[in-house]
Coordinates of C-alpha atoms in Angstrom, one line a residue:
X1 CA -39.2 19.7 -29.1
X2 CA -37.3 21.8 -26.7
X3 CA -39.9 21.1 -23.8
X4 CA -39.6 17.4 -24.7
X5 CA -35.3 17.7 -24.1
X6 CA -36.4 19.9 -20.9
X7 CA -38.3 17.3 -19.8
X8 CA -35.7 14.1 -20.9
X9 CA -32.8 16.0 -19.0
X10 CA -35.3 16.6 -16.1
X11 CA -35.9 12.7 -15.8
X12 CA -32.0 12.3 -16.2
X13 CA -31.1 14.7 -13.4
X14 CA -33.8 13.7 -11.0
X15 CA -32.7 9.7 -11.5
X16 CA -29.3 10.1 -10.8
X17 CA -27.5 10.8 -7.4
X18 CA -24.2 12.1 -7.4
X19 CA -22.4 12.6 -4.2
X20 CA -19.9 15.3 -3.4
X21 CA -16.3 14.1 -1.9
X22 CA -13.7 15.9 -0.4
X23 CA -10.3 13.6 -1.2
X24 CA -7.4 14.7 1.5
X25 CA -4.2 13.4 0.0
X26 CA -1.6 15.6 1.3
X27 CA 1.7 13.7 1.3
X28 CA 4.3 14.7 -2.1
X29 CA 4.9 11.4 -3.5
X30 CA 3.9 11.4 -7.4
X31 CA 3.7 7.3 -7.2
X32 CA 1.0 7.8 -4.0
X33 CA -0.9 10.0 -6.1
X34 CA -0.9 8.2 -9.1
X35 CA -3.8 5.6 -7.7
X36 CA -5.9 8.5 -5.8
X37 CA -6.0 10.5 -9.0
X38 CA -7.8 7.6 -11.0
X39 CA -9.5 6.9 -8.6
X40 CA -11.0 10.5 -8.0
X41 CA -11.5 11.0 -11.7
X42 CA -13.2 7.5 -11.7
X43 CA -15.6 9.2 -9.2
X44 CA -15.5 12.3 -11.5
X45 CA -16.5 10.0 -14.1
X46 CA -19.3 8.4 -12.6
X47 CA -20.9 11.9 -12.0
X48 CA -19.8 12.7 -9.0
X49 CA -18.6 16.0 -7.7
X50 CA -14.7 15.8 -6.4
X51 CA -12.5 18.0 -4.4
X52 CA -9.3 17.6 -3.9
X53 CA -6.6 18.6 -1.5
X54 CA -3.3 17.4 -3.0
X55 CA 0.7 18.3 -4.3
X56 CA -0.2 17.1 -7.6
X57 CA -2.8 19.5 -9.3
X58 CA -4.3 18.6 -12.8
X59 CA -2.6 19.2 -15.6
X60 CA -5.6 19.4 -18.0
X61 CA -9.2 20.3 -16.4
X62 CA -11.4 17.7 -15.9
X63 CA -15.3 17.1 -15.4
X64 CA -16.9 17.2 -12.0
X65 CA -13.0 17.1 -11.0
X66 CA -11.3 20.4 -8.8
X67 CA -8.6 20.9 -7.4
X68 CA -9.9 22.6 -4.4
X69 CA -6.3 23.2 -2.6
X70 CA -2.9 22.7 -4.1
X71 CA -0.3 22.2 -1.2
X72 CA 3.2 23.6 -1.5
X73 CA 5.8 21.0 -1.2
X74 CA 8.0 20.5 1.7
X75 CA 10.2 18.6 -0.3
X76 CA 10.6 17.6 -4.2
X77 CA 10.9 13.5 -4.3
X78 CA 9.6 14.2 -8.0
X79 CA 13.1 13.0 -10.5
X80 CA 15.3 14.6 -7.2
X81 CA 16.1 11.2 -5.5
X82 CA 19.9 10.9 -5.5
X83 CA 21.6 7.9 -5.1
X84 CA 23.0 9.5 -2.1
X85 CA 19.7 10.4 -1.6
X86 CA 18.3 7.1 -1.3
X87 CA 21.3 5.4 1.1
X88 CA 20.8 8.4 3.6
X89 CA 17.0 6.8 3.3
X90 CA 17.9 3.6 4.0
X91 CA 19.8 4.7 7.2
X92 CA 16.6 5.1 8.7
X93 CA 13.8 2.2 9.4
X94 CA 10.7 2.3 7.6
X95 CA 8.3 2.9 10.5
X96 CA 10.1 5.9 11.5
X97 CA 10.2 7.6 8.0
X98 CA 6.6 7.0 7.6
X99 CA 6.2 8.8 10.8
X100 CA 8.3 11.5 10.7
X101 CA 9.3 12.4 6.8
X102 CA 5.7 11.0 5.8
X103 CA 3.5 12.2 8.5
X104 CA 4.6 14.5 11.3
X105 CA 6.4 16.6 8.3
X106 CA 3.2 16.5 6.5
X107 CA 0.6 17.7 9.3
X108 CA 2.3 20.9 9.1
X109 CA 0.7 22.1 6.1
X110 CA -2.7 22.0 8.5
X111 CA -1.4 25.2 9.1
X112 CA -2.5 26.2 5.1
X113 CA -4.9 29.3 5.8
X114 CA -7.3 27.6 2.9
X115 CA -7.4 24.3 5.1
X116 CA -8.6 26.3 8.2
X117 CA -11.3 28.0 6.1
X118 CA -12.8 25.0 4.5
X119 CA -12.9 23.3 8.4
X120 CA -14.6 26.1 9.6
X121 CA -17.0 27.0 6.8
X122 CA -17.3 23.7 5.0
X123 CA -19.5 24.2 1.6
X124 CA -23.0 23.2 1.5
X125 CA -24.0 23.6 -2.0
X126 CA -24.3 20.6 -1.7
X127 CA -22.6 19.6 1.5
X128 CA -20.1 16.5 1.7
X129 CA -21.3 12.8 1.5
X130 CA -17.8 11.4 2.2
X131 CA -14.2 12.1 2.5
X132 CA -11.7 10.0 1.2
X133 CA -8.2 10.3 2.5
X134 CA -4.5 8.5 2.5
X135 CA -3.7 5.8 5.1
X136 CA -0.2 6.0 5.0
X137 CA 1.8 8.4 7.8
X138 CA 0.2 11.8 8.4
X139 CA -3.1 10.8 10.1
X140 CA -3.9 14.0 11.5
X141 CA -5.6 14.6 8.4
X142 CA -8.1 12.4 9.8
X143 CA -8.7 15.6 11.8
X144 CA -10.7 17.2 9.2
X145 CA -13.3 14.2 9.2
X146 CA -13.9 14.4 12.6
X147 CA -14.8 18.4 12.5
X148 CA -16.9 18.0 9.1
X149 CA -19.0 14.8 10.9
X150 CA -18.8 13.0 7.3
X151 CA -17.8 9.4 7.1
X152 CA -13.8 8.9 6.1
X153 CA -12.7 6.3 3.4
X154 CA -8.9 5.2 4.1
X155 CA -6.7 4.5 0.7
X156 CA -3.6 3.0 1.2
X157 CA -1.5 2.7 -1.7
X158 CA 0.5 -0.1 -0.8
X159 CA -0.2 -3.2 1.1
X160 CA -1.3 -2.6 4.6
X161 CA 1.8 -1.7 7.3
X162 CA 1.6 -2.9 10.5
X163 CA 0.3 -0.2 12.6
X164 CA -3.1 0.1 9.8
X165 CA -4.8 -2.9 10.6
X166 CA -6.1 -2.0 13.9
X167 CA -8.0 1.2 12.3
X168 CA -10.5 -0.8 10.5
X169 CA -10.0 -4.1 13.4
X170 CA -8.5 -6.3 10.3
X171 CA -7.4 -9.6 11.3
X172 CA -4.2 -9.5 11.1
X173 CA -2.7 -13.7 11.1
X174 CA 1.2 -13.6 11.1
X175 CA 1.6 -16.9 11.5
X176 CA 1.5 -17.0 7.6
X177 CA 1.4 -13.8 6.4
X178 CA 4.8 -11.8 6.8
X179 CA 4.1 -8.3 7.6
X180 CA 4.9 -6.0 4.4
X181 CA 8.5 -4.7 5.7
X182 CA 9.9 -8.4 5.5
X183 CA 9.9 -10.6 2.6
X184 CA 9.2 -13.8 3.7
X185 CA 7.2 -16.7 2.3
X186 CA 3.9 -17.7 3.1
X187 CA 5.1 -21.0 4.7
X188 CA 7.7 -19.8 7.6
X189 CA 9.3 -21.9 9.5
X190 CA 9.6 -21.4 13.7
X191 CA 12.3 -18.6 13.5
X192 CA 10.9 -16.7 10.5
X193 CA 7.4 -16.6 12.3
X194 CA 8.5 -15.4 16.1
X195 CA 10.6 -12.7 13.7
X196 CA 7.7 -12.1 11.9
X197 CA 5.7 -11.3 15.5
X198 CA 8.8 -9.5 16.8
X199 CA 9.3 -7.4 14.2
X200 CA 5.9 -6.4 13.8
X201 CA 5.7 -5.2 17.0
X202 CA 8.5 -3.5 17.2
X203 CA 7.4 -1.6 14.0
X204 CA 3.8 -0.9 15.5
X205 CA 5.4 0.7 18.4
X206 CA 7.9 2.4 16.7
X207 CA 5.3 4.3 14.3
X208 CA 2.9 4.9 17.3
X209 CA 5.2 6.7 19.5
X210 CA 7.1 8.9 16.5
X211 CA 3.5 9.8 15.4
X212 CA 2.2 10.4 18.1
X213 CA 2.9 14.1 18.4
X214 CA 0.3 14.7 15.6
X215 CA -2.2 15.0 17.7
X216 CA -0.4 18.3 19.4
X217 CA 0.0 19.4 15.5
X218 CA -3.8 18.7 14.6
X219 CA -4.8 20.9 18.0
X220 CA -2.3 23.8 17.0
X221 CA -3.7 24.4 13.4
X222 CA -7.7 23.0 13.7
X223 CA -8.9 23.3 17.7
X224 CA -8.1 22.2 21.0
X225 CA -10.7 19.8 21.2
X226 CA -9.2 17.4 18.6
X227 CA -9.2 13.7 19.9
X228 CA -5.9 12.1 19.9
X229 CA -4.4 10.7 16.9
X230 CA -4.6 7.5 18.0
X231 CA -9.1 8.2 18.5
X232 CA -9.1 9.5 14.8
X233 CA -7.6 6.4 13.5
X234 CA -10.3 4.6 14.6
X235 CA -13.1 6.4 12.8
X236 CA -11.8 5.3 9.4
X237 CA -15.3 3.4 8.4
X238 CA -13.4 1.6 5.2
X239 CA -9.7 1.1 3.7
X240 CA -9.5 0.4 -0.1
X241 CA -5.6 -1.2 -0.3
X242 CA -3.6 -1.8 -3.6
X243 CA -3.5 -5.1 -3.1
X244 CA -5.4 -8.2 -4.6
X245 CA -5.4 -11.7 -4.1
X246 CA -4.1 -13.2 -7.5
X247 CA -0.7 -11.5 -6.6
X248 CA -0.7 -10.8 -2.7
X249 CA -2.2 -14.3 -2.0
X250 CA -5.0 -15.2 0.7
X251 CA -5.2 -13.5 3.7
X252 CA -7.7 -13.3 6.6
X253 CA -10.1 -10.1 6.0
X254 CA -13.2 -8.4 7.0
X255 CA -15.8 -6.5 5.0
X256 CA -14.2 -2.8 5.6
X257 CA -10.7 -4.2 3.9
X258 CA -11.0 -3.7 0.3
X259 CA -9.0 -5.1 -2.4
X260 CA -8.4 -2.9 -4.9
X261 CA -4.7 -3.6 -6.6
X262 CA -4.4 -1.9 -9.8
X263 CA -7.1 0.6 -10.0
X264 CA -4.4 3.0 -11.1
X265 CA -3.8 1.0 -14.8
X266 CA -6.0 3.4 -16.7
X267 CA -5.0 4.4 -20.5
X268 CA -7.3 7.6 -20.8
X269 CA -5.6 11.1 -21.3
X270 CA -2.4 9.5 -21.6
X271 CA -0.3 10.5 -24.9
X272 CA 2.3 8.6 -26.8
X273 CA 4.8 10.9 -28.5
X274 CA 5.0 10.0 -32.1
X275 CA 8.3 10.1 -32.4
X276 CA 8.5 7.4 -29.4
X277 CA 5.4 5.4 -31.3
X278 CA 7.6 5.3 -34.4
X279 CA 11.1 3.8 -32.2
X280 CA 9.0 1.2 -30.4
X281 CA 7.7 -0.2 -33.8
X282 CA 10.7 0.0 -35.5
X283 CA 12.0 -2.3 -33.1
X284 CA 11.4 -5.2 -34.8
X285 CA 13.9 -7.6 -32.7
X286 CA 12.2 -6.2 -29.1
X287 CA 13.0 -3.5 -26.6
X288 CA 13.1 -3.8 -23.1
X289 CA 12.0 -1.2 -20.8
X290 CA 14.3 0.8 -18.1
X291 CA 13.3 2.7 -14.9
X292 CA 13.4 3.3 -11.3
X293 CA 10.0 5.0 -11.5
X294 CA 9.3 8.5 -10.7
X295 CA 11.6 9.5 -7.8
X296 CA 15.5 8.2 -8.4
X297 CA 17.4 9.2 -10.8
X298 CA 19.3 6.5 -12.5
X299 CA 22.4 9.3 -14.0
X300 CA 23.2 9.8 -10.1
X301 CA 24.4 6.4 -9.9
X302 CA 28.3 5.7 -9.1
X303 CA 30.2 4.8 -12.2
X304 CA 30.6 1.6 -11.5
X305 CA 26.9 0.5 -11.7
X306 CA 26.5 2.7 -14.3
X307 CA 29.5 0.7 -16.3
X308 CA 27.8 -1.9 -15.7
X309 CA 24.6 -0.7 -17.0
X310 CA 26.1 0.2 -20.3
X311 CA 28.5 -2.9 -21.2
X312 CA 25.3 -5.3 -20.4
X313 CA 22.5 -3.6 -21.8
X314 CA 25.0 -3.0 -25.2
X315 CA 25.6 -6.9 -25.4
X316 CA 21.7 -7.5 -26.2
X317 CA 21.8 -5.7 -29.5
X318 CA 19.8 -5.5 -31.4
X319 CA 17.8 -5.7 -28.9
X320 CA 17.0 -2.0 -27.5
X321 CA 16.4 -0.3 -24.5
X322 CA 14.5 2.1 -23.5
X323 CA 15.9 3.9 -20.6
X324 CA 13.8 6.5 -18.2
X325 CA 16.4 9.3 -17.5
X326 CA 15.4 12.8 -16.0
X327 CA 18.0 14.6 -17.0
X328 CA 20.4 12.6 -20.1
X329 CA 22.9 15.3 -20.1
X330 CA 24.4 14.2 -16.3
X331 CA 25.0 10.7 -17.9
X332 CA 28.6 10.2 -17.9
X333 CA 29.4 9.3 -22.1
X334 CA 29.5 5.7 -23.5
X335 CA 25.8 4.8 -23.4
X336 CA 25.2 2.0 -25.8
X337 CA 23.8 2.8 -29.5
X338 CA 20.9 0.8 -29.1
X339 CA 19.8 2.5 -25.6
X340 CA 17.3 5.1 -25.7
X341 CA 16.8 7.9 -22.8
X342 CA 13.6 9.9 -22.3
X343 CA 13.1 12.2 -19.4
X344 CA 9.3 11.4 -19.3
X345 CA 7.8 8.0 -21.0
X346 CA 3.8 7.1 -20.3
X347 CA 4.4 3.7 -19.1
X348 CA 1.6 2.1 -19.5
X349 CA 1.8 2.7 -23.6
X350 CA 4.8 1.1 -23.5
X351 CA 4.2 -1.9 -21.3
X352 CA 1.6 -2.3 -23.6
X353 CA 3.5 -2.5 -26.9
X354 CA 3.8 -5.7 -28.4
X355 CA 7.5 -5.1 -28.8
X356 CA 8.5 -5.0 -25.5
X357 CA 10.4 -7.7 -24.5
X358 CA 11.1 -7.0 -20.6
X359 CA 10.9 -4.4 -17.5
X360 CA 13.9 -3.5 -15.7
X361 CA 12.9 -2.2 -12.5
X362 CA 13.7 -1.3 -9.0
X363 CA 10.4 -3.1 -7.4
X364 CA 8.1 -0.1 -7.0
X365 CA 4.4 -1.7 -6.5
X366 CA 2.8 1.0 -9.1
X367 CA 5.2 -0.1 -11.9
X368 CA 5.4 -3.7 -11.4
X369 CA 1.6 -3.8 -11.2
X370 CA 1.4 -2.4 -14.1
X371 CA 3.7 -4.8 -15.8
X372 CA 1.8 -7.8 -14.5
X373 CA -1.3 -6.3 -15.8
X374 CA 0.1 -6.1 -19.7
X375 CA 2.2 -9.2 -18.7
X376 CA 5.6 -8.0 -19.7
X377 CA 8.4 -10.1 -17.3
X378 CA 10.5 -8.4 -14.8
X379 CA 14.3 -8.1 -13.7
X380 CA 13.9 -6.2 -10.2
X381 CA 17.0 -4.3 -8.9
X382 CA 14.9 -3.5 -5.2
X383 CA 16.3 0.0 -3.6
X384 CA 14.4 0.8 -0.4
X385 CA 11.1 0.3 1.1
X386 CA 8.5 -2.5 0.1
X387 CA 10.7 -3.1 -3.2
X388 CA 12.5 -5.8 -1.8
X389 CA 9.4 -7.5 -1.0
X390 CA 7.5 -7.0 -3.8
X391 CA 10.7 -8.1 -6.1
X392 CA 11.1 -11.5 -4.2
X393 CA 7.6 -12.3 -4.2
X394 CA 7.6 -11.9 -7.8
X395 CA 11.0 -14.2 -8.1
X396 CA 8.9 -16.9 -6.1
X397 CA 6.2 -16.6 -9.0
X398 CA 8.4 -16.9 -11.2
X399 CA 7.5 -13.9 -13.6
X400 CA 10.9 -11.9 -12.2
X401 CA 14.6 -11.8 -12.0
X402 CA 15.8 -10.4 -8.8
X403 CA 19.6 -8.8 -8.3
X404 CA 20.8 -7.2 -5.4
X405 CA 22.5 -3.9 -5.8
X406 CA 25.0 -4.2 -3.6
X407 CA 26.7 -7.6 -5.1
X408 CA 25.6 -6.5 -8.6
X409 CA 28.2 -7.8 -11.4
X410 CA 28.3 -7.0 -14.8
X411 CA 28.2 -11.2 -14.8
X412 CA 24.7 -11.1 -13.2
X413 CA 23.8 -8.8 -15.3
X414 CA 23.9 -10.5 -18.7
X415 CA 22.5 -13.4 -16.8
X416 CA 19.8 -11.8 -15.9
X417 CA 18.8 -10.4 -19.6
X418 CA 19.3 -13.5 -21.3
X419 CA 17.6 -15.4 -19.1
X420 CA 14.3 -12.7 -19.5
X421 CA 14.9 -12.7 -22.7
X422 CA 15.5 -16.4 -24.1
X423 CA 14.1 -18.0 -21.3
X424 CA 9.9 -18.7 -22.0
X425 CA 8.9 -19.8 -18.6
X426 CA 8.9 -16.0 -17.2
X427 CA 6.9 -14.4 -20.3
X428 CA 4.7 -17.8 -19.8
X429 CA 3.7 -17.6 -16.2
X430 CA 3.5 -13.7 -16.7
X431 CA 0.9 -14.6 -18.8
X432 CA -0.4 -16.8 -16.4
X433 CA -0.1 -14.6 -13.6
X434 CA -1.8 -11.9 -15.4
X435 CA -4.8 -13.6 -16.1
X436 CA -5.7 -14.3 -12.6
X437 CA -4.7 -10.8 -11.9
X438 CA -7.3 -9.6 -14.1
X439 CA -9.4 -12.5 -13.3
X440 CA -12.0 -10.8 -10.9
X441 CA -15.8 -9.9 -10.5
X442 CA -15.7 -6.0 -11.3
X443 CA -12.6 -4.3 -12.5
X444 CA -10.6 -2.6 -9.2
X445 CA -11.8 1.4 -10.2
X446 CA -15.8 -0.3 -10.5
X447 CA -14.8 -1.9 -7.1
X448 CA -13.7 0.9 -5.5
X449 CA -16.4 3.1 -6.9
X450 CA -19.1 0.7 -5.7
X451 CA -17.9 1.0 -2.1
X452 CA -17.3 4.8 -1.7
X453 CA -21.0 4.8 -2.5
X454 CA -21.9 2.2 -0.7
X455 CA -20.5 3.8 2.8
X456 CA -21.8 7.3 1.1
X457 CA -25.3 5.5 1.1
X458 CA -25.5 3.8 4.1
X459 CA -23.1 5.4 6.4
X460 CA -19.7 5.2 7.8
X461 CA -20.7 2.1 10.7
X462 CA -22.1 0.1 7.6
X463 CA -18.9 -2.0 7.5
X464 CA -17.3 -1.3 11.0
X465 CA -16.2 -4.5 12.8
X466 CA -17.9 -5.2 16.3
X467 CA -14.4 -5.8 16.9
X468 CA -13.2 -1.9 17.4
X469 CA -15.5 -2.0 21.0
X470 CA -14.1 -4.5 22.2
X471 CA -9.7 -4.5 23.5
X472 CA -7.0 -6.1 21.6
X473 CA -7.4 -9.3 24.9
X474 CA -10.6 -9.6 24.3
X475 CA -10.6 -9.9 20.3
X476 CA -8.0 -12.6 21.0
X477 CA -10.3 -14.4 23.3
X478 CA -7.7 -14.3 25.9
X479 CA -9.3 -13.6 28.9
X480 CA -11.7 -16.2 28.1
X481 CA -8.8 -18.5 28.1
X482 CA -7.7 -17.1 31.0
X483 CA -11.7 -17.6 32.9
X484 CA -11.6 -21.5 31.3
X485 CA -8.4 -22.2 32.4
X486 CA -8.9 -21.0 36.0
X487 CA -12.3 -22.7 36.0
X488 CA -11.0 -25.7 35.1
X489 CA -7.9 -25.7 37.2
X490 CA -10.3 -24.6 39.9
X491 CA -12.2 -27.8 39.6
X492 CA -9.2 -30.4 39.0
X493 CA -8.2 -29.0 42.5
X494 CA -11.4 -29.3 44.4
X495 CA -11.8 -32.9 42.5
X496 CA -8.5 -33.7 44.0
X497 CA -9.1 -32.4 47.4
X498 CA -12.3 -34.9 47.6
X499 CA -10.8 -37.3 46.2
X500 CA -7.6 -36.7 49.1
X501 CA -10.4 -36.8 51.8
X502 CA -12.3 -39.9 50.8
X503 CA -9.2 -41.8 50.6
X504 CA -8.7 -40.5 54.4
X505 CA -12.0 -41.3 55.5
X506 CA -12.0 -44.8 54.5
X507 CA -8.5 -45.5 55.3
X508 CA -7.4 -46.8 58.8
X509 CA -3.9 -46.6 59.5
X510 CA -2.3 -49.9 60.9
X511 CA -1.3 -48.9 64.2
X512 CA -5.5 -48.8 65.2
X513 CA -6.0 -51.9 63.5
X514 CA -3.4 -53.7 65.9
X515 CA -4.9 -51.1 68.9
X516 CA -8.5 -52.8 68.6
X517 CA -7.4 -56.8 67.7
X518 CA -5.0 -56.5 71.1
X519 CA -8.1 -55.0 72.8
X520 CA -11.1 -57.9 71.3

């Protein structure tokens, strides 16, 4: 019998391939992480061995799962973003913070002795089949692909910014499609689309030139012979981006842009409190759902948002709220009796509660993705970044509310809930909208998985675009245009020469035709 189980296991083991991959997600930002950690554990999962280099290590072990190297942070975003905080953000563009706060600021940590070691004496028991790593601002990570030799797998946890697309030679069509730092609709007008080309290069340049001293970075800490930043970019064989088309609409795209918006909407290992189990069914008249995700904290809010916060959300009783606050004892007093606070709330439990009636929200794409996947309706208060984007797309769908921060009335306010709250058409076309969210061949974590193997199979040139040989004029056919419309101009002006000279030829002025009749 034992032989038999020897012999079954045997047959298992030698059947089944699993691939070892190095995941490189350096930058401190708990939303960032919260797609690459299902998505390594759905690797994990599938039997694959995982290392990861990360800010965020595991709270509970998990299988085939290692945190290989946890990364001090420079800086603690996690339930530490003040609303000062947030407007000294705002003071700077987006393309610059990326750069700088998300990516020159992060390459430092290449100086991590454990980094150096693990370049230099990679493990080959069994070696890496892949490394996946974040397309976001510190590409000199990318660094470490190039000196292993293994194929990299960009993962972008937003939509694409401006200055990705050319890594993987994505078409990029801004006639209708606003780039993702301005929020404008799909049909734009003259204005909004030479705005929408202005700005994006403008943005492109403004990332390329802050980032560029990466590559000086990348040489200190891992070698001399490091390629430029701007080289590494372009050895990205795949990006998968948390986007999809039944929210982010149609797009042009090639084969190594993947689609895979809300792979991070998993349930497993996540707890609900009891106590929090028993308030959200003992809401019998509906709750509605509070936060401004995992960075700002809501009690560091002036007093007069906060007052309006309070007077508004007591109004809907009985009604409650459940209010995400890191630390309730810096509320001022006066919260309402039927508001809740909890410092930590697992959000997808509670989207998923029949009880809950609506999601107040500042916009982030994590949150509101997860709230179009349970289908609960939205009232967006945007605060930086692709928030406002996100929260006026989702006004144009109708499945959101949107109110602007800086003109926020208490009026507004308790316009705003009733509306979400008495008004079907946003829980109706949530509904709607969810469905063909949802609505797609493989779930986005199969989809994902499927493609890390498939470049881990076949190589990192099995999706690359015959696009990255050639230069940005020639992918735009321009110096074609340039040959056509020289050769034809060419020809219009020889046609017109001929036609100048035949015209001459046969043509006799009048002053010989009297010189030969006075002659005859």
């Amino acid at each position: 019998m034992k032989l038999l189980s020897l012999i079954c296991l045997w047959t298992i083991l030698s059947t089944c391939h699993g691939y070892r991959i190095l995941g490189l997600f350096p930058f401190n930002g708990k939303s960032h992480f919260i797609m690459f950690e299902q998505l390594m554990k759905g690797l994990a999962k599938k039997g694959h061995q995982v290392d990861v280099i990360s800010t965020f290590p595991l709270k509970k072990p998990y299988p085939n799962y290692k945190d290989m190297i946890v990364l001090p942070a420079p800086r603690q975003f996690m339930n530490n973003l003040t609303f000062a905080d947030m407007k000294s953000m705002l003071s700077s563009s987006a393309s610059h913070a990326i750069a700088t706060l998300a990516g020159n600021e992060v390459c430092v940590s290449l100086s991590d002795p454990r980094i150096q070691e693990l370049v230099k004496n990679p493990p080959n028991d069994p070696p890496y089949d892949v490394i996946l790593v974040e397309v976001f601002g510190a590409h000199c990570y990318f660094a470490i692909g190039h000196l292993l030799k293994k194929p990299m797998i960009g993962v972008a946890s937003a939509i694409l910014y401006p200055w990705h697309y050319g890594m993987i030679s994505a078409p990029e069509n801004l006639a209708y499609s606003a780039n993702n730092l301005i929020s404008f609709p799909p049909q734009m007008d003259f204005w909004q689309r030479t705005y929408n080309v202005l700005h994006t290069i403008y943005h492109k340049w403004n990332f390329l030139h802050h980032s560029s001293e990466q590559t000086e970075i990348a040489r200190k800490y891992l070698g001399d012979n490091i390629p430029d930043v701007r080289s590494l970019e372009r050895n990205i064989s795949m990006i998968l981006v948390n986007s999809f088309i039944g929210m982010n609409g149609v797009k042009d795209m090639n084969p190594a842009l993947v689609e895979v918006g809300g792979l991070h909407v998993q349930e497993e290992g996540v707890e609900l409190p009891e106590s929090l189990e028993k308030w959200m069914n003992e809401s019998t008249e509906g709750f509605i759902y509070f936060s401004f995700g995992s960075m700002v904290k809501i009690e560091s809010f002036p007093m007069n948002y906060l007052d309006i916060f309070y007077k508004s959300l007591g109004k809907i009783a009985p009604v409650r709220v459940l209010m995400k606050i890191a630390n309730p004892s810096e509320l001022p007093p006066g919260l309402p009796k039927n508001v809740h606070t909890s410092p930590w709330i697992p959000q997808v439990k509670v989207l998923k509660h029949p009880n809950v009636k609506a999601f107040i929200t500042h916009g982030g794409l994590m949150g509101t993705q997860e709230s179009i996947h349970y289908g609960v309706p939205l009232i967006g208060i945007p605060l930086f970044a692709d928030q406002f984007i996100n929260i006026n797309t989702y006004v144009r769908c109708n499945i959101a509310i949107g109110l602007d921060l800086n003109t926020l009335t208490e009026k507004k306010m308790d316009d705003a809930l009733n509306a979400v709250l008495h008004d079907p058409k946003y829980r109706e076309t949530m509904k709607k909208v969810s469905a063909r969210f949802l609505d797609r061949p493989l779930s986005a974590l199969d989809t994902a998985i499927y493609w890390v193997e498939y470049i881990a199979r076949n190589g990192g040139d099995a999706l690359k675009s015959p696009a990255m040989n050639l230069t940005w004029y020639q992918v735009q056919l321009l110096d074609v245009y340039l040959f056509v419309l020289t050769v034809v101009g060419l020809a219009i002006y020889i046609v017109i020469r001929i036609v100048r000279f035949a015209i001459g030829a046969i043509s006799v002025p009048p002053q010989e035709v009297y010189h030969q009749k006075k002659v005859s």
